[in-house]
Amino acid sequence: GQPECASAEKALAVMEVFEQKNLLRSILLPLPVGEGLRVVIGKENKEEMMHRCTMVLSCYGLPGEVSGAIGVLGPIRMHYERTVSAVRFLSTTMSELVSGLYG
């Protein structure tokens, strides 16, 4: 319902940019497993189409072995406290699950 994603065209354009693997790598590479999370707001995003969005990202897993990333892509006016808390919780849970399987 936020203006950033009010039209299908805007939402589709953002998703197309987000699917670019180079963009994803440039965001996630500086974020090691267990080093907290990253919040990228508006014009902090490198791609112009992402200037209307916020990304809350965190890596999970076992450093140097098995890892992944989890995050939320949403409007700039998202509920940050709830989103950061949810991403942090899920990242911790996923790390514990991966550690149980591979650790």
PDB file of C-alpha atoms in Angstrom:
ATOM      1  CA  GLY A   1       0.000   0.000   0.000  1.00  0.00           C
ATOM      2  CA  GLN A   2       2.995   2.359   0.175  1.00  0.00           C
ATOM      3  CA  PRO A   3       3.586   4.673  -2.828  1.00  0.00           C
ATOM      4  CA  GLU A   4       6.966   3.006  -3.534  1.00  0.00           C
ATOM      5  CA  CYS A   5       5.172  -0.171  -4.609  1.00  0.00           C
ATOM      6  CA  ALA A   6       1.695   1.153  -5.397  1.00  0.00           C
ATOM      7  CA  SER A   7       1.820   0.153  -9.048  1.00  0.00           C
ATOM      8  CA  ALA A   8       2.659  -3.243 -10.472  1.00  0.00           C
ATOM      9  CA  GLU A   9       5.194  -1.621 -12.833  1.00  0.00           C
ATOM     10  CA  LYS A  10       7.173  -0.070  -9.953  1.00  0.00           C
ATOM     11  CA  ALA A  11       7.175  -3.310  -7.986  1.00  0.00           C
ATOM     12  CA  LEU A  12       8.228  -5.334 -11.043  1.00  0.00           C
ATOM     13  CA  ALA A  13      11.066  -2.903 -11.847  1.00  0.00           C
ATOM     14  CA  VAL A  14      12.385  -3.200  -8.300  1.00  0.00           C
ATOM     15  CA  MET A  15      12.198  -6.985  -8.388  1.00  0.00           C
ATOM     16  CA  GLU A  16      14.062  -7.113 -11.708  1.00  0.00           C
ATOM     17  CA  VAL A  17      16.894  -5.048 -10.225  1.00  0.00           C
ATOM     18  CA  PHE A  18      16.920  -7.179  -7.081  1.00  0.00           C
ATOM     19  CA  GLU A  19      17.280 -10.365  -9.140  1.00  0.00           C
ATOM     20  CA  GLN A  20      20.596  -9.176 -10.594  1.00  0.00           C
ATOM     21  CA  LYS A  21      23.221 -11.417  -9.027  1.00  0.00           C
ATOM     22  CA  ASN A  22      25.954  -8.760  -9.138  1.00  0.00           C
ATOM     23  CA  LEU A  23      23.800  -6.382  -7.102  1.00  0.00           C
ATOM     24  CA  LEU A  24      23.088  -9.079  -4.549  1.00  0.00           C
ATOM     25  CA  ARG A  25      26.782  -9.963  -4.269  1.00  0.00           C
ATOM     26  CA  SER A  26      27.805  -6.323  -3.791  1.00  0.00           C
ATOM     27  CA  ILE A  27      25.317  -6.010  -0.941  1.00  0.00           C
ATOM     28  CA  LEU A  28      26.067  -9.315   0.782  1.00  0.00           C
ATOM     29  CA  LEU A  29      29.843  -9.733   0.356  1.00  0.00           C
ATOM     30  CA  PRO A  30      30.768  -7.135   2.986  1.00  0.00           C
ATOM     31  CA  LEU A  31      28.361  -8.809   5.449  1.00  0.00           C
ATOM     32  CA  PRO A  32      30.038 -11.846   7.044  1.00  0.00           C
ATOM     33  CA  VAL A  33      28.082 -14.545   8.889  1.00  0.00           C
ATOM     34  CA  GLY A  34      27.501 -13.617  12.514  1.00  0.00           C
ATOM     35  CA  GLU A  35      28.416  -9.966  12.034  1.00  0.00           C
ATOM     36  CA  GLY A  36      24.947  -8.566  12.619  1.00  0.00           C
ATOM     37  CA  LEU A  37      22.710  -7.216   9.932  1.00  0.00           C
ATOM     38  CA  ARG A  38      22.677  -4.476   7.348  1.00  0.00           C
ATOM     39  CA  VAL A  39      19.944  -1.936   6.689  1.00  0.00           C
ATOM     40  CA  VAL A  40      20.198  -0.217   3.296  1.00  0.00           C
ATOM     41  CA  ILE A  41      17.762   2.696   3.017  1.00  0.00           C
ATOM     42  CA  GLY A  42      16.723   4.598  -0.101  1.00  0.00           C
ATOM     43  CA  LYS A  43      19.601   6.287  -1.900  1.00  0.00           C
ATOM     44  CA  GLU A  44      22.135   4.162  -0.019  1.00  0.00           C
ATOM     45  CA  ASN A  45      21.171   1.536  -2.617  1.00  0.00           C
ATOM     46  CA  LYS A  46      23.439   1.623  -5.671  1.00  0.00           C
ATOM     47  CA  GLU A  47      20.668   1.069  -8.213  1.00  0.00           C
ATOM     48  CA  GLU A  48      18.390   4.024  -8.924  1.00  0.00           C
ATOM     49  CA  MET A  49      15.254   1.855  -9.001  1.00  0.00           C
ATOM     50  CA  MET A  50      16.045   0.755  -5.449  1.00  0.00           C
ATOM     51  CA  HIS A  51      16.108   4.333  -4.116  1.00  0.00           C
ATOM     52  CA  ARG A  52      12.469   3.966  -3.106  1.00  0.00           C
ATOM     53  CA  CYS A  53      13.128   0.817  -1.077  1.00  0.00           C
ATOM     54  CA  THR A  54      14.769  -0.451   2.063  1.00  0.00           C
ATOM     55  CA  MET A  55      16.566  -3.763   2.457  1.00  0.00           C
ATOM     56  CA  VAL A  56      17.177  -5.388   5.832  1.00  0.00           C
ATOM     57  CA  LEU A  57      19.683  -8.232   5.371  1.00  0.00           C
ATOM     58  CA  SER A  58      21.547 -10.724   7.506  1.00  0.00           C
ATOM     59  CA  CYS A  59      23.763 -13.714   6.745  1.00  0.00           C
ATOM     60  CA  TYR A  60      23.435 -17.017   8.572  1.00  0.00           C
ATOM     61  CA  GLY A  61      25.247 -20.328   8.744  1.00  0.00           C
ATOM     62  CA  LEU A  62      28.755 -21.499   9.539  1.00  0.00           C
ATOM     63  CA  PRO A  63      31.529 -19.128   8.403  1.00  0.00           C
ATOM     64  CA  GLY A  64      33.671 -20.675   5.684  1.00  0.00           C
ATOM     65  CA  GLU A  65      31.419 -23.709   5.350  1.00  0.00           C
ATOM     66  CA  VAL A  66      27.679 -23.337   4.772  1.00  0.00           C
ATOM     67  CA  SER A  67      25.987 -19.959   4.649  1.00  0.00           C
ATOM     68  CA  GLY A  68      23.088 -18.053   3.214  1.00  0.00           C
ATOM     69  CA  ALA A  69      21.286 -14.748   3.538  1.00  0.00           C
ATOM     70  CA  ILE A  70      17.841 -13.722   4.628  1.00  0.00           C
ATOM     71  CA  GLY A  71      16.221 -10.352   4.307  1.00  0.00           C
ATOM     72  CA  VAL A  72      13.242  -8.131   3.768  1.00  0.00           C
ATOM     73  CA  LEU A  73      12.743  -5.794   0.840  1.00  0.00           C
ATOM     74  CA  GLY A  74      10.129  -3.141   1.474  1.00  0.00           C
ATOM     75  CA  PRO A  75       9.195   0.525   1.370  1.00  0.00           C
ATOM     76  CA  ILE A  76      11.312   3.195   3.031  1.00  0.00           C
ATOM     77  CA  ARG A  77       8.518   3.768   5.544  1.00  0.00           C
ATOM     78  CA  MET A  78       8.534   0.209   6.858  1.00  0.00           C
ATOM     79  CA  HIS A  79       8.248  -0.612  10.555  1.00  0.00           C
ATOM     80  CA  TYR A  80      12.004  -0.882  11.160  1.00  0.00           C
ATOM     81  CA  GLU A  81      11.947  -2.175  14.725  1.00  0.00           C
ATOM     82  CA  ARG A  82       9.696  -5.093  13.812  1.00  0.00           C
ATOM     83  CA  THR A  83      11.523  -5.858  10.562  1.00  0.00           C
ATOM     84  CA  VAL A  84      15.023  -5.777  12.090  1.00  0.00           C
ATOM     85  CA  SER A  85      13.842  -7.950  14.962  1.00  0.00           C
ATOM     86  CA  ALA A  86      12.278 -10.509  12.597  1.00  0.00           C
ATOM     87  CA  VAL A  87      15.342 -10.693  10.329  1.00  0.00           C
ATOM     88  CA  ARG A  88      17.667 -11.025  13.335  1.00  0.00           C
ATOM     89  CA  PHE A  89      15.500 -13.793  14.840  1.00  0.00           C
ATOM     90  CA  LEU A  90      15.270 -15.750  11.581  1.00  0.00           C
ATOM     91  CA  SER A  91      18.999 -15.373  10.908  1.00  0.00           C
ATOM     92  CA  THR A  92      19.845 -16.687  14.380  1.00  0.00           C
ATOM     93  CA  THR A  93      17.387 -19.556  14.003  1.00  0.00           C
ATOM     94  CA  MET A  94      18.773 -20.491  10.595  1.00  0.00           C
ATOM     95  CA  SER A  95      22.347 -20.397  11.955  1.00  0.00           C
ATOM     96  CA  GLU A  96      21.340 -22.737  14.772  1.00  0.00           C
ATOM     97  CA  LEU A  97      19.661 -25.117  12.297  1.00  0.00           C
ATOM     98  CA  VAL A  98      22.670 -25.120   9.951  1.00  0.00           C
ATOM     99  CA  SER A  99      25.008 -25.640  12.892  1.00  0.00           C
ATOM    100  CA  GLY A 100      22.905 -28.597  14.042  1.00  0.00           C
ATOM    101  CA  LEU A 101      23.080 -30.164  10.595  1.00  0.00           C
ATOM    102  CA  TYR A 102      26.683 -29.409   9.629  1.00  0.00           C
ATOM    103  CA  GLY A 103      28.478 -28.276  12.797  1.00  0.00           C
TER     104      GLY A 103
END
